[in-house]
Amino acid sequence: MNEKEILEWYLSAGVDVICGNEPMSHNAKPAPAVAVSERTPVRPAITDLAQSGDAACKNARDICERASSLEELEKGVENFDGCALKLTANKTVFGSGNPHAEIMFVGEAPGADEDRMGLPFVGRSGQLLDKMLAAVGIARNACYITNILMWRPPGNRTPTTAETAVCLPFLKRKIELIAPKIIIALGAPAANALLDTEEAISRIRGKWLEYCPHAGEKIDLLATFHPAYLLRNPAQKGKTWADFLRLAKKIANN
Ligand code: URA
């Protein structure tokens, strides 16, 4: 195997994060023990706060309550260490777009490109999303785009329930502050988190549903397939195209 093939083999096995700067041979004799006081600090795998899901969620809610603008909320997120994913991610992907948008897109979590750039939907999924938006005449910069999680799960694995729970208050506060008229949930994790359901995306996509920020308040929500799913299953693009036409029709009638 050459170097490229070895790297591709690692990638296919989900190994896409480098944990140290020096390569290490597992066949070499172990180095002589170093006194604890002389060791280089090891990057922790989890923060104290993230170890207690309840405390982390409460801290997240407190930060959200104190934030009266998106900028304040972003500052609060910078100081938040209740999600262990922040330790493995390169950047926080807070969200981007028009802070007064009428349409808000919610995806799942940053991927490798988003993690590098600190912006949502800039990789292959984002390029497909851009094409779909352009096809129905919606300007991306008129929308606000974010994810449930603000940090990339290693290897792009699906967010855990605990990660979703701790990031959800931030997403809900973003929705309150932006106050969009329409939310588009991209994929099952986003739809399920916002609708508090466990339905399959194939059952809930394509119909207008409601997200309730508070009792008595409703925001129109449409769930559709995630662009990453469409890249793997292009045969489903037609259904998503129909969903984007539903969105365009709704905007035209609003
Ligand atoms: N997939 C997502 O769910 N979000 C992104 O930002 C990129 C890919």
Coordinates of C-alpha atoms and ligand atoms in Angstrom, one line a residue:
M1 CA 0.0 0.0 0.0
N2 CA 1.3 3.5 -0.8
E3 CA 0.7 6.5 1.6
K4 CA -2.5 7.6 -0.3
E5 CA -4.0 4.1 0.0
I6 CA -3.1 3.9 3.7
L7 CA -4.8 7.3 4.3
E8 CA -7.9 6.2 2.3
W9 CA -8.0 2.9 4.3
Y10 CA -8.0 4.9 7.5
L11 CA -10.7 7.3 6.2
S12 CA -12.9 4.3 5.2
A13 CA -12.5 3.0 8.7
G14 CA -13.7 6.4 10.1
V15 CA -10.3 7.5 11.3
D16 CA -10.1 11.1 10.2
V17 CA -8.8 12.9 13.3
I18 CA -5.2 13.1 14.2
C19 CA -4.7 12.8 17.9
G20 CA -1.0 13.6 18.2
N21 CA 1.7 15.5 16.4
E22 CA 4.3 12.7 16.5
P23 CA 3.8 9.4 14.8
M24 CA 4.1 6.5 17.2
S25 CA 5.2 2.9 16.6
H26 CA 3.3 0.4 18.5
N27 CA 6.1 -2.2 18.0
A28 CA 8.8 0.0 19.6
K29 CA 9.9 -0.7 23.1
P30 CA 7.9 1.3 25.6
A31 CA 9.7 4.5 26.6
P32 CA 11.0 4.7 30.2
A33 CA 8.4 5.8 32.6
V34 CA 8.3 9.6 33.1
A35 CA 7.4 11.1 36.5
V36 CA 3.8 12.4 36.5
S37 CA 5.0 16.0 37.1
E38 CA 7.1 15.9 33.9
R39 CA 4.5 14.5 31.5
T40 CA 3.0 16.8 28.9
P41 CA -0.7 17.4 29.7
V42 CA -2.9 15.0 27.8
R43 CA -5.9 16.5 26.1
P44 CA -8.9 15.4 28.2
A45 CA -11.6 13.4 26.4
I46 CA -14.4 15.0 28.4
T47 CA -14.9 18.2 30.5
D48 CA -16.1 18.0 34.1
L49 CA -19.4 19.7 33.1
A50 CA -20.0 17.4 30.1
Q51 CA -19.8 14.4 32.5
S52 CA -23.1 15.5 34.0
G53 CA -25.7 15.7 31.3
D54 CA -28.2 17.4 33.6
A55 CA -25.7 20.1 34.8
A56 CA -24.6 20.7 31.2
C57 CA -28.2 21.1 30.0
K58 CA -28.9 23.5 32.9
N59 CA -25.8 25.5 32.1
A60 CA -26.8 25.7 28.4
R61 CA -30.3 26.9 29.4
D62 CA -28.9 29.5 31.7
I63 CA -26.6 30.8 29.0
C64 CA -29.5 31.0 26.6
E65 CA -31.7 32.8 29.0
R66 CA -29.0 35.5 29.5
A67 CA -28.5 36.0 25.8
S68 CA -30.7 38.7 24.3
S69 CA -29.0 38.7 20.8
L70 CA -27.4 36.2 18.5
E71 CA -24.0 37.8 19.2
E72 CA -24.5 37.3 23.0
L73 CA -25.5 33.8 22.4
E74 CA -22.4 33.1 20.3
K75 CA -20.2 34.5 23.1
G76 CA -22.0 32.3 25.6
V77 CA -21.4 29.3 23.4
E78 CA -17.6 30.2 23.2
N79 CA -17.5 29.9 27.0
F80 CA -19.7 26.8 27.2
D81 CA -17.8 23.5 27.9
G82 CA -20.7 21.2 28.5
C83 CA -20.3 19.2 25.3
A84 CA -17.3 17.0 24.9
L85 CA -17.4 17.3 21.1
K86 CA -15.9 20.8 21.5
L87 CA -12.7 19.1 22.6
T88 CA -12.2 17.1 19.4
A89 CA -13.6 19.7 17.0
N90 CA -11.4 22.4 15.3
K91 CA -14.1 25.1 15.3
T92 CA -17.5 25.9 16.7
V93 CA -20.0 26.1 13.9
F94 CA -22.6 28.4 15.3
G95 CA -24.6 29.2 12.2
S96 CA -24.6 31.7 9.4
G97 CA -26.9 33.9 7.3
N98 CA -29.4 36.6 7.8
P99 CA -30.2 37.1 11.5
H100 CA -33.7 38.4 10.5
A101 CA -34.3 35.5 8.0
E102 CA -37.8 34.4 7.3
I103 CA -36.5 30.9 6.4
M104 CA -34.2 28.9 8.7
F105 CA -32.6 25.6 7.7
V106 CA -31.5 23.2 10.5
G107 CA -29.2 20.4 9.7
E108 CA -27.6 17.7 11.8
A109 CA -24.0 18.6 12.7
P110 CA -20.9 20.1 11.0
G111 CA -18.8 17.7 8.8
A112 CA -15.1 17.9 8.1
D113 CA -15.3 21.0 5.8
E114 CA -17.6 22.9 8.1
D115 CA -15.3 22.0 11.1
R116 CA -12.3 23.4 9.1
M117 CA -14.1 26.6 8.1
G118 CA -16.4 27.2 11.1
L119 CA -19.4 27.6 8.8
P120 CA -22.4 25.4 8.2
F121 CA -23.1 23.6 4.9
V122 CA -20.0 24.5 3.0
G123 CA -18.9 21.0 1.9
R124 CA -20.6 18.7 -0.6
S125 CA -23.9 18.7 1.2
G126 CA -23.8 22.5 1.3
Q127 CA -23.1 22.7 -2.4
L128 CA -26.1 20.5 -3.1
L129 CA -28.3 22.6 -0.8
D130 CA -27.1 25.8 -2.7
K131 CA -28.1 24.2 -6.0
M132 CA -31.6 23.3 -4.6
L133 CA -32.1 26.8 -3.2
A134 CA -31.0 28.4 -6.5
A135 CA -33.3 26.1 -8.4
V136 CA -36.4 27.5 -6.6
G137 CA -35.1 31.1 -6.6
I138 CA -34.2 31.4 -2.9
A139 CA -31.0 33.3 -2.0
R140 CA -28.9 31.4 0.5
N141 CA -27.9 34.7 2.2
A142 CA -31.5 35.6 2.8
C143 CA -31.8 32.5 5.0
Y144 CA -30.3 31.5 8.3
I145 CA -28.5 28.1 8.3
T146 CA -27.5 26.1 11.4
N147 CA -27.3 22.6 12.8
I148 CA -28.5 20.9 16.0
L149 CA -24.9 20.3 17.0
M150 CA -22.3 23.1 16.8
W151 CA -19.3 20.7 16.9
R152 CA -18.4 17.9 14.5
P153 CA -18.9 14.4 15.9
P154 CA -15.6 12.5 15.1
G155 CA -16.0 10.5 11.9
N156 CA -19.4 12.2 11.2
R157 CA -21.2 9.7 13.4
T158 CA -24.8 10.4 14.3
P159 CA -25.3 12.7 17.3
T160 CA -26.0 10.9 20.5
T161 CA -29.1 11.7 22.6
A162 CA -27.0 13.4 25.2
E163 CA -25.2 15.6 22.6
T164 CA -28.5 16.6 21.1
A165 CA -30.1 17.3 24.5
V166 CA -27.2 19.6 25.5
C167 CA -27.1 21.5 22.2
L168 CA -30.9 21.8 21.8
P169 CA -31.4 24.8 24.1
F170 CA -29.0 26.8 21.9
L171 CA -30.9 25.9 18.7
K172 CA -34.2 26.8 20.4
R173 CA -32.8 30.1 21.5
K174 CA -31.5 30.8 18.0
I175 CA -35.0 30.2 16.7
E176 CA -36.5 32.6 19.3
L177 CA -33.9 35.3 18.4
I178 CA -34.3 35.0 14.7
A179 CA -38.0 34.3 14.8
P180 CA -38.3 32.8 11.3
K181 CA -41.6 32.2 9.6
I182 CA -40.5 28.9 8.2
I183 CA -38.2 26.2 9.4
I184 CA -36.8 23.5 7.1
A185 CA -35.5 20.5 9.0
L186 CA -32.9 18.7 6.9
G187 CA -32.9 15.0 7.9
A188 CA -34.4 13.0 10.7
P189 CA -32.2 14.1 13.6
A190 CA -33.2 17.8 13.0
A191 CA -36.8 17.0 12.4
N192 CA -37.0 14.7 15.4
A193 CA -35.2 17.1 17.7
L194 CA -37.5 20.0 16.8
L195 CA -40.8 18.0 16.7
D196 CA -39.9 15.9 19.7
T197 CA -40.7 12.7 17.8
E198 CA -38.9 9.6 16.7
E199 CA -40.7 9.2 13.3
A200 CA -38.8 8.1 10.3
I201 CA -38.0 11.0 7.9
S202 CA -39.8 9.2 5.1
R203 CA -43.0 9.4 7.1
I204 CA -42.9 13.0 8.1
R205 CA -41.2 14.7 5.1
G206 CA -43.2 16.6 2.5
K207 CA -46.0 18.0 4.7
W208 CA -46.3 21.2 6.6
L209 CA -45.9 20.6 10.3
E210 CA -45.6 23.0 13.3
Y211 CA -42.8 23.8 15.6
C212 CA -44.0 25.3 18.9
P213 CA -41.4 27.7 20.4
H214 CA -43.9 28.5 23.3
A215 CA -47.4 27.5 24.2
G216 CA -49.8 29.1 21.7
E217 CA -47.0 30.0 19.2
K218 CA -46.4 28.1 16.0
I219 CA -43.8 28.2 13.2
D220 CA -44.4 26.3 10.0
L221 CA -41.9 23.5 9.7
L222 CA -41.2 21.3 6.7
A223 CA -39.0 18.2 7.0
T224 CA -37.1 16.9 4.1
F225 CA -34.2 14.5 3.3
H226 CA -30.7 15.6 4.3
P227 CA -28.5 16.6 1.3
A228 CA -25.9 14.1 2.4
Y229 CA -28.5 11.3 2.2
L230 CA -29.4 12.6 -1.3
L231 CA -25.7 12.4 -2.3
R232 CA -25.8 8.7 -1.3
N233 CA -29.3 8.1 -2.7
P234 CA -29.8 10.3 -5.7
A235 CA -33.1 8.4 -6.6
Q236 CA -34.7 10.4 -3.6
K237 CA -33.8 13.8 -5.2
G238 CA -37.2 14.0 -6.8
K239 CA -39.1 13.9 -3.5
T240 CA -36.8 16.6 -2.1
W241 CA -37.3 18.7 -5.3
A242 CA -41.1 18.4 -4.6
D243 CA -40.4 19.6 -1.0
F244 CA -38.5 22.6 -2.2
L245 CA -41.3 23.5 -4.6
R246 CA -43.7 23.3 -1.6
L247 CA -41.4 25.8 0.2
A248 CA -41.3 28.1 -2.8
K249 CA -45.1 28.0 -3.1
K250 CA -45.5 28.7 0.7
I251 CA -43.2 31.8 0.4
A252 CA -45.2 33.0 -2.7
N253 CA -48.5 32.7 -0.8
N254 CA -47.2 34.3 2.5
Ligands
URA1 N1 -24.3 18.2 7.3 C1 -25.0 18.9 8.2 O1 -25.9 18.4 8.8 N2 -24.6 20.1 8.5 C2 -23.6 20.8 7.9 O2 -23.3 21.9 8.3 C3 -22.9 20.1 7.0 C4 -23.2 18.8 6.6

